[in-house]
Tab-separated table of N, CA and C in Angstrom:
chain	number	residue	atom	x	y	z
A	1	UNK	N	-13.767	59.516	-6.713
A	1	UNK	CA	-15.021	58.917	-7.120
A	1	UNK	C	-14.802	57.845	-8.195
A	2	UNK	N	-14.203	57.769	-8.796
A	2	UNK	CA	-13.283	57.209	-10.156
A	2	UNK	C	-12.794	56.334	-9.400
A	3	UNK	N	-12.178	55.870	-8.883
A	3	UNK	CA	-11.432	55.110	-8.152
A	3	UNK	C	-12.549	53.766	-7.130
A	4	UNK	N	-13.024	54.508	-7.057
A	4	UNK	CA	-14.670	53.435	-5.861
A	4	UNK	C	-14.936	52.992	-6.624
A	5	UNK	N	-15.147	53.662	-7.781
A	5	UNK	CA	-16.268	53.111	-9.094
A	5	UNK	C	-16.020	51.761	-9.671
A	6	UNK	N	-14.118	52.223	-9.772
A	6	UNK	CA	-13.601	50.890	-10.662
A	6	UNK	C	-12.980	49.792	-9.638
A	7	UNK	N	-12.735	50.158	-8.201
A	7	UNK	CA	-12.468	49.162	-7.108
A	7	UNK	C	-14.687	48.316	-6.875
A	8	UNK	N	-15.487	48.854	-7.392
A	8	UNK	CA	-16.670	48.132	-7.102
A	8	UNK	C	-16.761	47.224	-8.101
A	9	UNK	N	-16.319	47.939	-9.498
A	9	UNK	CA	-16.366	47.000	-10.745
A	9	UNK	C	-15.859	45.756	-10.640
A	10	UNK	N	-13.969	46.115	-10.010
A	10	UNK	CA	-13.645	45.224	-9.680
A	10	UNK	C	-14.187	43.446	-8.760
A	11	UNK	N	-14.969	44.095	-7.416
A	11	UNK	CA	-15.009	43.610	-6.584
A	11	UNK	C	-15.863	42.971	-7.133
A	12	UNK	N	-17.126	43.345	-8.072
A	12	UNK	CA	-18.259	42.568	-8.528
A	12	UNK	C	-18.045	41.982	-9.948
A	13	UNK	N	-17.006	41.700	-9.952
A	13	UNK	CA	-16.100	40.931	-11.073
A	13	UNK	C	-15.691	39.616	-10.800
A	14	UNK	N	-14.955	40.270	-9.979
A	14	UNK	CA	-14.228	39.106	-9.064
A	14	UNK	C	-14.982	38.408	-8.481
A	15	UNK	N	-15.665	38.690	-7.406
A	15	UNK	CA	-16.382	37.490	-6.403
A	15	UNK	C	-17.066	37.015	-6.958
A	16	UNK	N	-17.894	36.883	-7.696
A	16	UNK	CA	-18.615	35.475	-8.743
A	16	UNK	C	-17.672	34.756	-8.709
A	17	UNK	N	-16.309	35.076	-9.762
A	17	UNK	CA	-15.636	34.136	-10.189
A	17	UNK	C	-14.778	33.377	-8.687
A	18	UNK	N	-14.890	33.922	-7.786
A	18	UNK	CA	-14.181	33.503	-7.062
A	18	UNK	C	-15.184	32.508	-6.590
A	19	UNK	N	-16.079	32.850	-5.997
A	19	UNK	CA	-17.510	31.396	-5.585
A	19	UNK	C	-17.760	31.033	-6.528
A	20	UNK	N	-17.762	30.553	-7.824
A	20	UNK	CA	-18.018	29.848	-8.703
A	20	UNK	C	-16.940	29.084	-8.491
A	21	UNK	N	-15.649	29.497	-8.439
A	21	UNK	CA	-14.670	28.735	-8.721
A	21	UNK	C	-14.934	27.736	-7.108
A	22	UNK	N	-15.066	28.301	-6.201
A	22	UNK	CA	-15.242	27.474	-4.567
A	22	UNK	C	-16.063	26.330	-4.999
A	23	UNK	N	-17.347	26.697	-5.398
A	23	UNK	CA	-18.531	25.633	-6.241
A	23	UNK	C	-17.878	24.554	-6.638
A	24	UNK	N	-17.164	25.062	-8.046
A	24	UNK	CA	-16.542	24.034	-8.531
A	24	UNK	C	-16.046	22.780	-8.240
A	25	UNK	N	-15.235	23.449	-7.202
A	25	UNK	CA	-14.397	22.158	-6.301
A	25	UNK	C	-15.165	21.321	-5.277
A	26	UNK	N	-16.510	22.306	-4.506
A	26	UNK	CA	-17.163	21.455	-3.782
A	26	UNK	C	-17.937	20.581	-4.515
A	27	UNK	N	-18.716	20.482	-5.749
A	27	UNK	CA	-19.482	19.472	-6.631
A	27	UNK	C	-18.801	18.915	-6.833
A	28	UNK	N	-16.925	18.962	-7.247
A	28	UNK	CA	-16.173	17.549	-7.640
A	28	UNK	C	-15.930	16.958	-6.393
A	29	UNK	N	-15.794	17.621	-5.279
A	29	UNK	CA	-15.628	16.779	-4.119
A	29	UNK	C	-16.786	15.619	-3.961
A	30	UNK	N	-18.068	16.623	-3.862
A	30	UNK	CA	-19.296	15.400	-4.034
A	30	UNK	C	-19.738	14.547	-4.994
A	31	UNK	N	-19.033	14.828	-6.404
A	31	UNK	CA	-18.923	13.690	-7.115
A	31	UNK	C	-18.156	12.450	-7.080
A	32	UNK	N	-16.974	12.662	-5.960
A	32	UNK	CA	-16.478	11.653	-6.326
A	32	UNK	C	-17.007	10.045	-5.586
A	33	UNK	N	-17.777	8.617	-6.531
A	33	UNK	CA	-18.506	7.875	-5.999
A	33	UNK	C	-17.483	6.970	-4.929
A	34	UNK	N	-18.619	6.518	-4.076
A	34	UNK	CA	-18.263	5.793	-2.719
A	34	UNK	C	-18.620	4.335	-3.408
A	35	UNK	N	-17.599	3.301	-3.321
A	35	UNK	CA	-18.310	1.986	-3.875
A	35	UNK	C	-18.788	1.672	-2.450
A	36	UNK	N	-19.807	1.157	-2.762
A	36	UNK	CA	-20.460	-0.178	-1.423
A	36	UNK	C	-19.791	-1.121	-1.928
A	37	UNK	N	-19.200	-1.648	-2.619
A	37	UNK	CA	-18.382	-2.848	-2.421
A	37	UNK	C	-17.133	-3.133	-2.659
A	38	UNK	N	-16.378	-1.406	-1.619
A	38	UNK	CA	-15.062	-1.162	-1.410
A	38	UNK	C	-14.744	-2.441	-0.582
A	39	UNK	N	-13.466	-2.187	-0.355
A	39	UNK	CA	-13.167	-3.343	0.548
A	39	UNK	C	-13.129	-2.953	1.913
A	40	UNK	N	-13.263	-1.971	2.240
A	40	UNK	CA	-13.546	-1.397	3.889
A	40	UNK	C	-14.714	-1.857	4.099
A	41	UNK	N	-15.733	-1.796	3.089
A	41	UNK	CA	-17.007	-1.858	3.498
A	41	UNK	C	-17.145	-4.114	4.044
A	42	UNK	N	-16.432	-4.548	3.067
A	42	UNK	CA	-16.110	-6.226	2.493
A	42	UNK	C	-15.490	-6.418	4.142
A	43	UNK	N	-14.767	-5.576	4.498
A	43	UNK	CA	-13.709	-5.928	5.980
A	43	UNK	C	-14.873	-6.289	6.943
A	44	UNK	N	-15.599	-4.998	7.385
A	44	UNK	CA	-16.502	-4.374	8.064
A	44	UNK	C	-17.672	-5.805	8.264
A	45	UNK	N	-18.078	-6.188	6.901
A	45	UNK	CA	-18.997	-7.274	6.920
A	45	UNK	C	-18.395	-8.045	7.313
A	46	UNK	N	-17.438	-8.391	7.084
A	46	UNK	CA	-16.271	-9.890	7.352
A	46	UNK	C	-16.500	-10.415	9.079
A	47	UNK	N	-15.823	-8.785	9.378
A	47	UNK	CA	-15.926	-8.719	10.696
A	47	UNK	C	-17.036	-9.063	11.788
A	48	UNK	N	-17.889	-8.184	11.474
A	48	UNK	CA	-19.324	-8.808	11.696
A	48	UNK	C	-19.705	-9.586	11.791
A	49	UNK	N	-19.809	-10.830	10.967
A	49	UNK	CA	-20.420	-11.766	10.971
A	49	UNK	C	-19.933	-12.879	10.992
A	50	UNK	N	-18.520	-12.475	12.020
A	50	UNK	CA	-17.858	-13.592	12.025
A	50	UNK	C	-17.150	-14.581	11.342
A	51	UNK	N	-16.672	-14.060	9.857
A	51	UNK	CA	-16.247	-14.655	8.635
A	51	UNK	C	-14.728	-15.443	9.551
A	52	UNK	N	-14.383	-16.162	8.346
A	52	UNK	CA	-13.088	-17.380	8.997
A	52	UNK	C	-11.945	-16.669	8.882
A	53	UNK	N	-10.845	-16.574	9.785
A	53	UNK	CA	-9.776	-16.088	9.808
A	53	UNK	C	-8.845	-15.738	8.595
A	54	UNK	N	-9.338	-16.536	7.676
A	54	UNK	CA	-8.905	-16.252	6.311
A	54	UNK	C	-8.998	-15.239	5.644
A	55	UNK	N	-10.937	-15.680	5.412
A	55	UNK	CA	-11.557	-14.911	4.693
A	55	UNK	C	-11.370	-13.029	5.426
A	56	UNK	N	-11.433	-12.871	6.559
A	56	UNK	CA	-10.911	-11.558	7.609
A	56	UNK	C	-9.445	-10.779	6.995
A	57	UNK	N	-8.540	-11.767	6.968
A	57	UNK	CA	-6.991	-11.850	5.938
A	57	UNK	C	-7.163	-11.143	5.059
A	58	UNK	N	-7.389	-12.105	3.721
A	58	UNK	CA	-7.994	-11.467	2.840
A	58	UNK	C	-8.504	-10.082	2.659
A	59	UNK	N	-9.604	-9.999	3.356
A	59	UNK	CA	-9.957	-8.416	3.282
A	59	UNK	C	-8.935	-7.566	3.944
A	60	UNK	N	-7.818	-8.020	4.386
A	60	UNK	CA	-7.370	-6.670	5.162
A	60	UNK	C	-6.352	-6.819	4.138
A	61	UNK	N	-5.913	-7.627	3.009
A	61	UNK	CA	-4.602	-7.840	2.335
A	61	UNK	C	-5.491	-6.715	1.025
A	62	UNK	N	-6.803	-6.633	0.454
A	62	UNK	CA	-7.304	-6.573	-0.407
A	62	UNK	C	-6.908	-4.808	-0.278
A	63	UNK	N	-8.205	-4.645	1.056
A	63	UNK	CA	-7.622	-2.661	1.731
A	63	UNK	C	-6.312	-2.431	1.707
A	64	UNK	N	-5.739	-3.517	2.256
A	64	UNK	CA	-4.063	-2.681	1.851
A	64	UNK	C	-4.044	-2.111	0.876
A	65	UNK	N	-4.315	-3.153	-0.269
A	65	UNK	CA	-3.761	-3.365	-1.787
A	65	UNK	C	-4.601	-1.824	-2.212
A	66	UNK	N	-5.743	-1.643	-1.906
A	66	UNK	CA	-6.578	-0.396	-2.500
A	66	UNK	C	-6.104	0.854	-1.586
A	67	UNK	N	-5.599	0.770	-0.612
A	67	UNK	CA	-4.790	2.091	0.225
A	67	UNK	C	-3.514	2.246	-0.365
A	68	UNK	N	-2.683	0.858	-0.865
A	68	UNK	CA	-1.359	1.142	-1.245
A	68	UNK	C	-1.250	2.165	-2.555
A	69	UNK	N	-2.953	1.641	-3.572
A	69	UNK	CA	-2.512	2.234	-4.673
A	69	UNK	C	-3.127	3.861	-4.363
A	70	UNK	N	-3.360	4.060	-3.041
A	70	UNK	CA	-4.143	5.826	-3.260
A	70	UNK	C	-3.038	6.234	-1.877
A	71	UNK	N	-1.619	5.697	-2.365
A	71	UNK	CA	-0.386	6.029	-1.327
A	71	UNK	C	-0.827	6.407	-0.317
A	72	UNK	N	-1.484	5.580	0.122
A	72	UNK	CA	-1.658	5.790	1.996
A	72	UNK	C	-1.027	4.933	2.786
A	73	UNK	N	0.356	5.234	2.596
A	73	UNK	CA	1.597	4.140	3.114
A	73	UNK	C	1.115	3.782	4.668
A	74	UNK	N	0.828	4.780	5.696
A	74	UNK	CA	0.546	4.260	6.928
A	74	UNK	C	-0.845	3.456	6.937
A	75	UNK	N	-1.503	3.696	6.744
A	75	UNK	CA	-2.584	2.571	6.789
A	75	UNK	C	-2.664	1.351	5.992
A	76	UNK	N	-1.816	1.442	4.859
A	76	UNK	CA	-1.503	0.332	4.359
A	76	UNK	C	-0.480	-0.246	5.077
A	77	UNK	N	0.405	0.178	5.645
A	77	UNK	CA	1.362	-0.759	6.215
A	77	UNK	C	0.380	-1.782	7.556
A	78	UNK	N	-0.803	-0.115	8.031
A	78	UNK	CA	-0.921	-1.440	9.503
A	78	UNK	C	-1.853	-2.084	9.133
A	79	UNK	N	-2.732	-2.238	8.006
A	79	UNK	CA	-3.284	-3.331	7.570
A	79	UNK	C	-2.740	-4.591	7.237
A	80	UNK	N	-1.509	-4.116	6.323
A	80	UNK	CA	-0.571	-5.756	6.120
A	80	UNK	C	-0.284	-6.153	7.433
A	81	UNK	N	0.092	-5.498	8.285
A	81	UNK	CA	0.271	-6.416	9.701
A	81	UNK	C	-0.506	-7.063	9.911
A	82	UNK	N	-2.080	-6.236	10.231
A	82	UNK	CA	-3.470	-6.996	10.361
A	82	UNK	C	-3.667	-8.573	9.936
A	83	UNK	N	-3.576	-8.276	7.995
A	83	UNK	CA	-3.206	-9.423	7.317
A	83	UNK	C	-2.390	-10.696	8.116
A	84	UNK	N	-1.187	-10.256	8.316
A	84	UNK	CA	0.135	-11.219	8.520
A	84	UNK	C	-1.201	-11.939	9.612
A	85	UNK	N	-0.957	-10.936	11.085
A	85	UNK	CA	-1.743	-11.388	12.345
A	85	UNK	C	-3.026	-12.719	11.696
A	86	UNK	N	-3.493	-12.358	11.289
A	86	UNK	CA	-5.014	-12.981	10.704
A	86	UNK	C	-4.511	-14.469	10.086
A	87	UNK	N	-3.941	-14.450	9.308
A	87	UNK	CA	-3.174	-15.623	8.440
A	87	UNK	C	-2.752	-16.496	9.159
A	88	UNK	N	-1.590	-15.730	10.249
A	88	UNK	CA	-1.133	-17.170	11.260
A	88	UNK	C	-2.356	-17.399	11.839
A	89	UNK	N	-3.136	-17.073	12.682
A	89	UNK	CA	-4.437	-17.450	12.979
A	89	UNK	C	-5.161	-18.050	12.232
A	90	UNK	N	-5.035	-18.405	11.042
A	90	UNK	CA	-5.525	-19.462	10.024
A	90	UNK	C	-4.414	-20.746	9.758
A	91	UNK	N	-3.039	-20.217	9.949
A	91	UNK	CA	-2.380	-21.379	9.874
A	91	UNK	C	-1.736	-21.376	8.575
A	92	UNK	N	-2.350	-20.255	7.804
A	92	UNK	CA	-1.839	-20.177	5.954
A	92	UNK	C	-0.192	-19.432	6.096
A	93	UNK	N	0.361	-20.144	6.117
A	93	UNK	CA	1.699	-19.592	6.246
A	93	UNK	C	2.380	-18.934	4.609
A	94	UNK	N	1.644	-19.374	3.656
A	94	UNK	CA	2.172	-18.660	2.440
A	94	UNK	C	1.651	-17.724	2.395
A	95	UNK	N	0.245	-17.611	3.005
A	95	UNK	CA	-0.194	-16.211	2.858
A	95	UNK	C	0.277	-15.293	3.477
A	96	UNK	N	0.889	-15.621	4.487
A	96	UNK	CA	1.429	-15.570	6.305
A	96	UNK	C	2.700	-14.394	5.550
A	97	UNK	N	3.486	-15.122	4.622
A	97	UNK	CA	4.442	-14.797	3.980
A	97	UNK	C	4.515	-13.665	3.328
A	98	UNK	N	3.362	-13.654	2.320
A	98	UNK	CA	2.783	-13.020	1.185
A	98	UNK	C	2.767	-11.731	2.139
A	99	UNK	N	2.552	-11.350	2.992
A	99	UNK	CA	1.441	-10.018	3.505
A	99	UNK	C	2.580	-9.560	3.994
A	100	UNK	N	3.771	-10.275	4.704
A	100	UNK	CA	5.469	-9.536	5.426
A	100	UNK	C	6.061	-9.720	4.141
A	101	UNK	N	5.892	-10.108	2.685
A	101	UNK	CA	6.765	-9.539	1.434
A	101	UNK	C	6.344	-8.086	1.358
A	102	UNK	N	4.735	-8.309	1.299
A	102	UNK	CA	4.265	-7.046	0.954
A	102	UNK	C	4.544	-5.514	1.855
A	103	UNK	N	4.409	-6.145	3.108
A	103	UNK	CA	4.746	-4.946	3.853
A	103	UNK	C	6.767	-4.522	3.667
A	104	UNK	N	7.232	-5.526	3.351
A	104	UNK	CA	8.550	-5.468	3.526
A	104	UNK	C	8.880	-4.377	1.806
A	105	UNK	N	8.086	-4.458	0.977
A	105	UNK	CA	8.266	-3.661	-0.561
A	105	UNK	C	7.260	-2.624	-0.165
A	106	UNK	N	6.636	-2.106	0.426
A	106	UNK	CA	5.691	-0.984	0.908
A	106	UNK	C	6.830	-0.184	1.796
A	107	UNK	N	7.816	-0.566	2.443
A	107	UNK	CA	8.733	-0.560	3.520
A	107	UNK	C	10.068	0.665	2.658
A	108	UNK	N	10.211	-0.700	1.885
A	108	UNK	CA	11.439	-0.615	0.496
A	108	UNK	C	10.972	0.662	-0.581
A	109	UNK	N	9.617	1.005	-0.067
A	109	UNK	CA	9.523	2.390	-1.389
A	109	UNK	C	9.927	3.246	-0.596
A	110	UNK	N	9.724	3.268	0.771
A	110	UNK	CA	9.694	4.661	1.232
A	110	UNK	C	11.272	4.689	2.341
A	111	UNK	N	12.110	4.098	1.490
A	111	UNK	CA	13.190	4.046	2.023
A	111	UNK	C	13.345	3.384	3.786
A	112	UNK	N	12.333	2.870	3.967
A	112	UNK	CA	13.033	2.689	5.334
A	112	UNK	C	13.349	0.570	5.581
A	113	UNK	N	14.684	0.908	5.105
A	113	UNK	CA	15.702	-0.710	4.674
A	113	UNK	C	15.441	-1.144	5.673
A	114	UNK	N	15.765	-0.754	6.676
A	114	UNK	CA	16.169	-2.192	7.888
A	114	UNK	C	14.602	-2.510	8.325
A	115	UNK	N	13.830	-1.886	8.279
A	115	UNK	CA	12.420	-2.712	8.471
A	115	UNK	C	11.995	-3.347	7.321
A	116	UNK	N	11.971	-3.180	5.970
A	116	UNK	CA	11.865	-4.118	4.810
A	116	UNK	C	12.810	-5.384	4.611
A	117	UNK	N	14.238	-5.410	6.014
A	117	UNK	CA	15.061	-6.429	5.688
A	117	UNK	C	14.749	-7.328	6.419
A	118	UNK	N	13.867	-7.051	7.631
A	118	UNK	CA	13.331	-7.664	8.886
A	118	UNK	C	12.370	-8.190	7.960
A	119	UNK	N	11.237	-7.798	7.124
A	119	UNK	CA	9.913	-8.342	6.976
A	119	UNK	C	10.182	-9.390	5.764
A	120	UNK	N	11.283	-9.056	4.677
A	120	UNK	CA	11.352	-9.796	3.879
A	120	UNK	C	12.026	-11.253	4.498
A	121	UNK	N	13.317	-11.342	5.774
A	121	UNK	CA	13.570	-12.615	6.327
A	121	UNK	C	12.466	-13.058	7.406
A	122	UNK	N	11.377	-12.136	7.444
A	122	UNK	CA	9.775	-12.827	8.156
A	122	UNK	C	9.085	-13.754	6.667
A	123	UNK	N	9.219	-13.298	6.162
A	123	UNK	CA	8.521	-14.089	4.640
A	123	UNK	C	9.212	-14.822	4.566
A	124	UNK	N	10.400	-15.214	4.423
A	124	UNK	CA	11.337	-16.282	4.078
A	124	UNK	C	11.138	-17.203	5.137
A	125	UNK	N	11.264	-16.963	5.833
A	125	UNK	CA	11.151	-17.903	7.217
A	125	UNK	C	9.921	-18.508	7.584
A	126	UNK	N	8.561	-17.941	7.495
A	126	UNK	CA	7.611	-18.123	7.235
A	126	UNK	C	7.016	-19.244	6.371
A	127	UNK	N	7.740	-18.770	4.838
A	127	UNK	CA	7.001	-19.840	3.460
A	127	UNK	C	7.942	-21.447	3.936
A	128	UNK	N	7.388	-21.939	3.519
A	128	UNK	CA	7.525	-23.789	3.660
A	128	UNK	C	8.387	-23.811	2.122
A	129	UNK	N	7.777	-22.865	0.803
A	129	UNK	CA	8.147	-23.092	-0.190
A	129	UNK	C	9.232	-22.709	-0.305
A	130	UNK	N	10.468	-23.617	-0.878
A	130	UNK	CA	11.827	-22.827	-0.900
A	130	UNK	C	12.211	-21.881	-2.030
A	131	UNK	N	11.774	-21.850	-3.169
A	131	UNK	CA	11.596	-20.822	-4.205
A	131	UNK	C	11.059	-19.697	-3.374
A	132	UNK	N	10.267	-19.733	-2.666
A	132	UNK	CA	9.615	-18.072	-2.268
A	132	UNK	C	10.631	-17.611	-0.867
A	133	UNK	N	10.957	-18.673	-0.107
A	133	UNK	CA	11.919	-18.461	0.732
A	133	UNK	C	13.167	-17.844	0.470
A	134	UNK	N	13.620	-18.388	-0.551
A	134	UNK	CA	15.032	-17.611	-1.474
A	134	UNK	C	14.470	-16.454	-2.157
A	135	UNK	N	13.452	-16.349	-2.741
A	135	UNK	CA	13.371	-14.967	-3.032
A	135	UNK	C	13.451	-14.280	-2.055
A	136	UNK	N	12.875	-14.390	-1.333
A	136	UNK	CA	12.850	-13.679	-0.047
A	136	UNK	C	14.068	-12.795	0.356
A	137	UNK	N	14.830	-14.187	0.453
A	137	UNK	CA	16.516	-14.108	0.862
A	137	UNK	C	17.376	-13.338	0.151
A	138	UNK	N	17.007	-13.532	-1.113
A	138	UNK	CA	17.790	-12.718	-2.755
A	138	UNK	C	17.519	-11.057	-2.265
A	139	UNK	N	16.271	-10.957	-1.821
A	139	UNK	CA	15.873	-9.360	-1.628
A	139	UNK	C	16.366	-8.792	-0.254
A	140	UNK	N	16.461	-9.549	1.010
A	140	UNK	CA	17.236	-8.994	1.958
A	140	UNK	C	18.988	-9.098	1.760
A	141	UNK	N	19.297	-10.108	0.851
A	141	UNK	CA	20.686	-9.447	0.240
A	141	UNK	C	20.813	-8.741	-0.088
A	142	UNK	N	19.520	-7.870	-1.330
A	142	UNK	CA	19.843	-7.121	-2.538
A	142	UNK	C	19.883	-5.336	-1.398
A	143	UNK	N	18.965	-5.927	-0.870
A	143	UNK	CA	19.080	-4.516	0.238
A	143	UNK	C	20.028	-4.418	1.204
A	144	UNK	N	20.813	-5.546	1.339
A	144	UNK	CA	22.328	-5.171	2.873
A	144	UNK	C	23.203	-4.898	1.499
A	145	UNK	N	23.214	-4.541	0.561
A	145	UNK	CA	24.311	-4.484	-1.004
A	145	UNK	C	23.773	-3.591	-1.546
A	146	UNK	N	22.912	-2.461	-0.881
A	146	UNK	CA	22.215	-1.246	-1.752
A	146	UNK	C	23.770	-0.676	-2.473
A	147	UNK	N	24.464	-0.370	-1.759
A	147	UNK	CA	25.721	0.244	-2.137
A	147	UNK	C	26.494	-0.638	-3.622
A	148	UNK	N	26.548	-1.557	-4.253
A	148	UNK	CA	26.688	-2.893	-4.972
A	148	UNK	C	25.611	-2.329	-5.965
A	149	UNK	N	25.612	-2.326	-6.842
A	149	UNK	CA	25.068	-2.633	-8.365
A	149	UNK	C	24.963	-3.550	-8.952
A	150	UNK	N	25.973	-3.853	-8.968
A	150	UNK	CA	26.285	-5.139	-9.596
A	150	UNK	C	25.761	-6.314	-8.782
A	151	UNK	N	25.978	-6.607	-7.952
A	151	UNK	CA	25.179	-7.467	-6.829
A	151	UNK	C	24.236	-7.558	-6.640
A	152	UNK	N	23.695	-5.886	-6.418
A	152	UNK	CA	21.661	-5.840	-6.665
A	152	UNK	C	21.568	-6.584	-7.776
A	153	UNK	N	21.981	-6.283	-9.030
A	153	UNK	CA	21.334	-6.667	-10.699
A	153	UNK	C	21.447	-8.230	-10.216
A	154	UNK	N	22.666	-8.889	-9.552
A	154	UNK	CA	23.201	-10.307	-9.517
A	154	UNK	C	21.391	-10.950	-8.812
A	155	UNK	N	21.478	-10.228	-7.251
A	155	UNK	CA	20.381	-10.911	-6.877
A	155	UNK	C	18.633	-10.779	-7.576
A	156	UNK	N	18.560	-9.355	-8.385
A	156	UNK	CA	17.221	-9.851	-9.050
A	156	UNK	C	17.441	-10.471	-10.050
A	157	UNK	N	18.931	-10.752	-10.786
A	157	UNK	CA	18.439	-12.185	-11.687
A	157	UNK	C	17.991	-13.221	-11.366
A	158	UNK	N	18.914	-13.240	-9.928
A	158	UNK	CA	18.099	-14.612	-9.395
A	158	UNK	C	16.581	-14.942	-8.964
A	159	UNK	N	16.221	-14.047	-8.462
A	159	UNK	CA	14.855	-13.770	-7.789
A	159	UNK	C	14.247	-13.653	-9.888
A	160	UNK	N	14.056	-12.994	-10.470
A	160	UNK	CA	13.833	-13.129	-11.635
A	160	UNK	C	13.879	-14.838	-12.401
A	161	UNK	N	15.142	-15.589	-12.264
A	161	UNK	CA	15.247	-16.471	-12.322
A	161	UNK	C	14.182	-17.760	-11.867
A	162	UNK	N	14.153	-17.484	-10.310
A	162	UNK	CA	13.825	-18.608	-9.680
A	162	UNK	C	12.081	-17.929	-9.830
A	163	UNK	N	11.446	-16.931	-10.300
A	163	UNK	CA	10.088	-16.183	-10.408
A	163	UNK	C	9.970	-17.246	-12.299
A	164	UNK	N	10.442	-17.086	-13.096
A	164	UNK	CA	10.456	-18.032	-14.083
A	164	UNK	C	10.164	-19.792	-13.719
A	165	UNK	N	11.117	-20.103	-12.903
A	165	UNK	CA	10.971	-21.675	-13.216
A	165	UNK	C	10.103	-21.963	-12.218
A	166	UNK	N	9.415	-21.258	-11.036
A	166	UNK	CA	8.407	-21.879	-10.453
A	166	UNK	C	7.230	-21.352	-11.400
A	167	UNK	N	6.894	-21.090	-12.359
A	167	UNK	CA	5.262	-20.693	-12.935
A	167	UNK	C	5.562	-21.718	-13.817
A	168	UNK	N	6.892	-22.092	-14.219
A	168	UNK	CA	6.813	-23.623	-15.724
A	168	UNK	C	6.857	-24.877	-14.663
């Protein structure tokens, strides 16, 4: 009898705290706010209404950029494609560039080299500008020389270097 008594005590101890604690987590779930002027939502309109191949770009370079930082590596990667796609269809080849650097260092976090060595000589090849072209180039060296230290450090001085004298 002793034993029921203090297994009921128990039980009506516990389960509050246990659905309170469930509560908890479902109100922070529903707190957390939805912007309307995420950039999914910015794409979505873009799309719609027929915005210019650019402006379409743009929004899919922007969602990357806000998926990359909430590490959602796969959807950020196939958005930068999106990007790239969209850009040549505008003809903006630096941007063209910009979006296969980006996917090529999105590539480069999560270890997988030989597709970040492909996207970074797509950027190089791509930019008209030869400063961004050699960077380019500096970083698919610095990655066939992962093994090299000294060589990595060699090529981001340069890329460091040549990131200095094009902003003066």
């Amino acid at each position: 009898m002793v034993k029921t008594r203090i297994n009921w005590l128990l039980i009506l101890v516990f389960i509050p705290a246990m659905v309170w604690s469930q509560d908890s987590l479902n109100n922070r779930r529903k707190s957390v706010p939805v912007s309307k002027n995420s950039a999914a939502v910015q794409l979505s309109r873009s799309l719609e209404k027929n915005s210019s191949d650019e402006d379409i770009a743009n929004d899919y370079m922007s969602l990357a950029s806000q998926l990359g930082n909430q590490n959602d590596y796969a959807r950020d990667e196939n958005y930068l494609k999106q990007a790239a796609t969209w850009y040549q269809r505008s003809k903006n080849r630096e941007r063209e560039a910009l979006a296969y650097r980006e996917l090529a260092k999105l590539q480069e976090v999560q270890k997988r080299f030989d597709e970040a060595i492909r996207n970074y000589q797509l950027a190089s090849r791509t930019s008209r500008q030869k400063e961004v072209s050699e960077i380019n180039m500096n970083d698919v060296n610095r990655l066939n020389n992962r093994d090299n230290l000294q060589t990595q450090a060699n090529f981001i001085q340069r890329n460091i270097h040549l990131s200095n004298s094009t902003l003066n």
